[in-house]
CSV table of C-alpha atoms in Angstrom, one decimal:
chain,number,residue,atom,x,y,z
A,1,MET,CA,-98.4,128.4,150.6
A,2,ARG,CA,-100.3,129.6,147.3
A,3,SER,CA,-98.1,131.2,145.1
A,4,ILE,CA,-99.3,134.1,143.5
A,5,GLY,CA,-101.3,133.9,140.5
A,6,VAL,CA,-104.5,135.3,139.0
A,7,PHE,CA,-106.6,136.1,142.5
A,8,SER,CA,-103.5,137.6,144.0
A,9,ILE,CA,-103.4,139.8,140.9
A,10,LEU,CA,-106.6,140.5,141.0
A,11,VAL,CA,-107.2,141.1,144.5
A,12,PHE,CA,-103.9,143.4,144.2
A,13,SER,CA,-105.5,145.2,141.3
A,14,LEU,CA,-109.3,146.0,143.5
A,15,GLY,CA,-107.2,147.4,146.2
A,16,ALA,CA,-105.8,149.6,144.2
A,17,LEU,CA,-108.6,150.9,142.4
A,18,ALA,CA,-110.5,151.2,146.2
A,19,GLY,CA,-107.6,153.9,147.2
A,20,ALA,CA,-105.4,153.2,149.8
A,21,ALA,CA,-105.0,149.8,152.1
A,22,ALA,CA,-107.5,148.4,154.4
A,23,LEU,CA,-108.1,149.9,157.9
A,24,PRO,CA,-106.8,147.9,160.6
A,25,ARG,CA,-109.4,146.9,162.1
A,26,PRO,CA,-108.3,142.9,162.7
A,27,VAL,CA,-110.8,140.8,165.1
A,28,THR,CA,-110.8,137.3,166.2
A,29,PRO,CA,-113.8,135.1,164.7
A,30,GLU,CA,-115.3,134.9,168.3
A,31,LYS,CA,-115.3,138.6,168.8
A,32,ALA,CA,-116.5,139.3,165.0
A,33,LEU,CA,-119.7,137.0,166.0
A,34,SER,CA,-120.2,138.5,169.2
A,35,MET,CA,-119.7,141.9,167.7
A,36,LEU,CA,-123.0,140.9,165.9
A,37,MET,CA,-124.6,139.0,168.1
A,38,ALA,CA,-124.6,142.3,170.8
A,39,GLY,CA,-126.2,144.4,168.0
A,40,ASN,CA,-128.8,142.5,166.9
A,41,GLU,CA,-129.8,142.4,170.9
A,42,ARG,CA,-130.0,146.3,170.6
A,43,TYR,CA,-132.2,145.7,167.5
A,44,VAL,CA,-134.5,143.3,169.4
A,45,ALA,CA,-134.5,145.4,172.4
A,46,GLY,CA,-134.9,148.8,170.3
A,47,HIS,CA,-131.8,149.9,171.9
A,48,THR,CA,-129.8,150.8,168.3
A,49,LEU,CA,-126.5,152.8,168.6
A,50,HIS,CA,-126.4,153.2,164.6
A,51,PRO,CA,-122.4,153.6,164.7
A,52,ASP,CA,-120.2,154.2,162.1
A,53,GLN,CA,-122.7,156.2,160.6
A,54,SER,CA,-121.4,159.8,161.0
A,55,LYS,CA,-119.7,161.9,158.3
A,56,ALA,CA,-116.4,161.2,159.8
A,57,ARG,CA,-117.1,157.9,159.0
A,58,GLN,CA,-118.1,158.2,156.2
A,59,LEU,CA,-114.3,159.5,155.3
A,60,GLU,CA,-112.5,157.2,156.7
A,61,VAL,CA,-113.8,154.8,155.0
A,62,GLU,CA,-113.2,156.3,151.6
A,63,ALA,CA,-109.1,155.3,152.2
A,64,GLY,CA,-110.6,151.9,152.8
A,65,GLN,CA,-112.7,148.8,153.8
A,66,ALA,CA,-112.0,146.5,156.8
A,67,PRO,CA,-115.5,144.7,157.4
A,68,PHE,CA,-114.9,142.4,160.5
A,69,ALA,CA,-118.1,140.3,159.1
A,70,VAL,CA,-119.1,139.1,155.8
A,71,VAL,CA,-123.0,138.3,155.4
A,72,LEU,CA,-124.4,136.3,153.0
A,73,GLY,CA,-128.1,137.1,153.4
A,74,CYS,CA,-131.1,136.9,151.3
A,75,ALA,CA,-132.0,139.7,149.0
A,76,ASP,CA,-135.4,140.4,150.7
A,77,SER,CA,-136.1,144.1,151.5
A,78,ARG,CA,-137.2,142.6,154.8
A,79,VAL,CA,-133.6,141.7,156.0
A,80,PRO,CA,-130.9,144.8,155.6
A,81,PRO,CA,-128.2,142.9,157.9
A,82,GLU,CA,-126.5,146.5,158.9
A,83,LEU,CA,-129.8,147.1,160.1
A,84,ILE,CA,-130.7,143.8,162.0
A,85,PHE,CA,-126.7,143.8,162.9
A,86,ASP,CA,-127.3,147.8,164.1
A,87,GLN,CA,-124.2,147.9,162.1
A,88,GLY,CA,-122.8,151.2,159.6
A,89,LEU,CA,-120.5,152.0,156.6
A,90,GLY,CA,-117.5,149.5,156.5
A,91,ASP,CA,-118.4,147.5,159.2
A,92,LEU,CA,-120.3,144.4,157.0
A,93,PHE,CA,-119.2,143.1,153.6
A,94,VAL,CA,-122.9,141.9,152.9
A,95,ILE,CA,-123.2,139.8,150.2
A,96,ARG,CA,-127.4,139.4,149.4
A,97,VAL,CA,-129.0,137.0,147.0
A,98,ALA,CA,-132.2,135.5,147.3
A,99,GLY,CA,-132.9,132.0,149.1
A,100,ASN,CA,-128.7,133.1,150.7
A,101,VAL,CA,-127.6,130.7,148.0
A,102,THR,CA,-123.7,130.4,146.7
A,103,GLY,CA,-122.7,130.4,143.7
A,104,ASP,CA,-119.1,131.2,141.9
A,105,GLU,CA,-119.1,135.0,141.6
A,106,ILE,CA,-121.2,135.0,145.7
A,107,THR,CA,-117.8,132.6,146.8
A,108,ALA,CA,-115.2,134.9,144.9
A,109,SER,CA,-116.6,137.6,146.7
A,110,MET,CA,-116.0,136.2,150.1
A,111,GLU,CA,-112.2,135.1,148.7
A,112,TYR,CA,-111.9,138.9,148.4
A,113,ALA,CA,-112.9,139.6,151.8
A,114,VAL,CA,-111.3,137.0,153.4
A,115,GLU,CA,-108.1,136.9,151.9
A,116,HIS,CA,-107.2,140.7,151.0
A,117,LEU,CA,-109.3,142.7,153.5
A,118,GLY,CA,-108.7,140.3,156.5
A,119,THR,CA,-112.3,139.3,157.4
A,120,SER,CA,-112.5,136.6,159.2
A,121,LEU,CA,-116.4,135.5,160.0
A,122,ILE,CA,-118.7,134.6,157.4
A,123,VAL,CA,-122.2,134.7,158.2
A,124,VAL,CA,-125.1,132.4,156.5
A,125,LEU,CA,-128.2,134.1,157.2
A,126,GLY,CA,-131.9,132.8,156.3
A,127,HIS,CA,-134.7,134.0,157.3
A,128,GLU,CA,-138.4,132.4,158.0
A,129,LYS,CA,-141.3,132.6,155.6
A,130,CYS,CA,-138.3,133.1,152.6
A,131,GLY,CA,-139.5,133.6,149.4
A,132,ALA,CA,-137.7,132.0,147.4
A,133,VAL,CA,-136.9,128.4,149.6
A,134,THR,CA,-141.3,128.3,149.9
A,135,ALA,CA,-140.9,128.2,146.0
A,136,SER,CA,-138.5,125.5,145.9
A,137,VAL,CA,-140.7,123.7,148.1
A,138,LYS,CA,-143.6,124.0,146.4
A,139,GLY,CA,-142.1,122.8,142.9
A,140,GLY,CA,-143.8,123.0,139.8
A,141,GLU,CA,-142.3,125.5,137.1
A,142,VAL,CA,-141.1,129.0,137.6
A,143,PRO,CA,-140.3,131.2,135.3
A,144,GLY,CA,-137.4,132.9,134.2
A,145,HIS,CA,-133.8,132.9,135.2
A,146,LEU,CA,-135.6,131.4,138.8
A,147,PRO,CA,-134.8,127.4,138.2
A,148,SER,CA,-131.1,128.4,138.8
A,149,ILE,CA,-131.9,129.5,142.6
A,150,VAL,CA,-134.6,126.5,142.4
A,151,GLY,CA,-131.9,123.9,141.5
A,152,HIS,CA,-129.5,125.7,144.7
A,153,MET,CA,-132.2,124.5,146.9
A,154,ARG,CA,-132.5,121.6,146.0
A,155,PRO,CA,-130.7,119.2,148.1
A,156,ALA,CA,-132.2,121.1,151.1
A,157,VAL,CA,-135.5,120.7,150.0
A,158,GLU,CA,-135.5,116.7,149.6
A,159,GLU,CA,-133.8,116.4,152.9
A,160,ALA,CA,-136.1,118.7,154.2
A,161,LYS,CA,-139.4,116.6,153.2
A,162,ALA,CA,-138.4,113.6,154.9
A,163,MET,CA,-138.2,115.4,158.3
A,164,ALA,CA,-140.9,115.8,160.5
A,165,GLY,CA,-142.9,119.0,161.0
A,166,ASP,CA,-143.1,122.6,158.7
A,167,ALA,CA,-141.1,121.8,154.9
A,168,VAL,CA,-140.5,125.6,154.4
A,169,SER,CA,-139.4,126.1,157.7
A,170,ASN,CA,-137.1,122.9,158.0
A,171,CYS,CA,-136.1,123.9,154.5
A,172,VAL,CA,-135.2,127.5,155.9
A,173,ARG,CA,-132.4,125.3,158.3
A,174,VAL,CA,-131.3,122.8,155.8
A,175,ASN,CA,-130.4,125.1,153.4
A,176,VAL,CA,-128.1,127.7,155.5
A,177,GLN,CA,-126.7,124.1,156.7
A,178,HIS,CA,-125.7,123.5,153.5
A,179,VAL,CA,-124.9,126.8,152.4
A,180,VAL,CA,-122.1,126.8,155.4
A,181,ARG,CA,-121.0,123.0,154.5
A,182,GLU,CA,-120.4,124.6,150.8
A,183,LEU,CA,-118.3,126.9,151.9
A,184,SER,CA,-116.5,125.4,154.6
A,185,HIS,CA,-115.2,123.2,151.8
A,186,SER,CA,-114.8,125.1,149.2
A,187,GLU,CA,-111.1,124.7,147.9
A,188,PRO,CA,-108.7,126.2,147.9
A,189,ILE,CA,-109.1,129.6,149.7
A,190,LEU,CA,-111.8,129.5,152.2
A,191,LYS,CA,-111.3,125.3,153.1
A,192,GLU,CA,-108.2,126.4,153.7
A,193,MET,CA,-108.9,129.5,156.0
A,194,VAL,CA,-111.2,127.5,157.8
A,195,GLU,CA,-109.0,124.8,158.7
A,196,SER,CA,-106.5,126.9,160.2
A,197,GLY,CA,-109.1,128.6,162.1
A,198,LYS,CA,-108.5,132.0,160.5
A,199,VAL,CA,-111.8,132.1,159.5
A,200,LYS,CA,-115.2,130.5,160.9
A,201,ILE,CA,-118.5,130.3,159.0
A,202,VAL,CA,-121.8,130.0,160.7
A,203,GLY,CA,-125.1,129.7,160.3
A,204,ALA,CA,-128.1,132.1,161.6
A,205,ARG,CA,-131.7,132.0,161.1
A,206,TYR,CA,-133.3,135.4,161.1
A,207,ASP,CA,-137.1,135.8,163.2
A,208,LEU,CA,-139.7,138.3,160.7
A,209,HIS,CA,-141.4,138.9,164.0
A,210,THR,CA,-139.4,139.3,166.9
A,211,GLY,CA,-136.3,140.8,164.8
A,212,LYS,CA,-133.4,137.9,166.6
A,213,VAL,CA,-131.2,135.9,164.8
A,214,ILE,CA,-130.9,132.9,165.6
A,215,PRO,CA,-127.7,130.3,165.6
A,216,VAL,CA,-128.1,127.3,163.1
A,217,GLU,CA,-126.1,124.5,164.3
A,218,ASP,CA,-125.3,122.2,161.6
């Protein structure tokens, strides 16, 4: 067991600032994934329920949060996790960044979700025609702080370019696989919780045309 340290003090302080303890909604990783995919099926079919979006739900989550899944998605405006998974307030712990890459702050956010809020599932969600992936595959000079994202994707780009087929499509999939692998081996918190079976980390890809979320296997 890990001793109480700076991280534990931090999550305790954040919890205190949030108000009360997290809402009791523990689910297994398998159940969480089933809930997400059922929501996406409703979205694709045009039969969305828009759950947990009432005034009552707003007041309920004022007391605390207990999201059943973390979604690391791209910042692309066409891929909002709450909509494509047909979820509502307090259901998902969403982290969005161009190219759905990871880094210390992103990993720390996930650690907070799984250790303090009891979230059991992390989904790394890429999508087709991703601008960040396209720019990384094309290479060349990029302005501002964009090199930081391109740098994160470089291993996936090199692997994808060696594969047959469209390099961008391949890289979307390979980048998701790389991020899932990186998070699964992130020590000490995520790696320990994955190995104990308390947390599952999976990859997926969103199809812009159909709206379907497709699993990405490693």
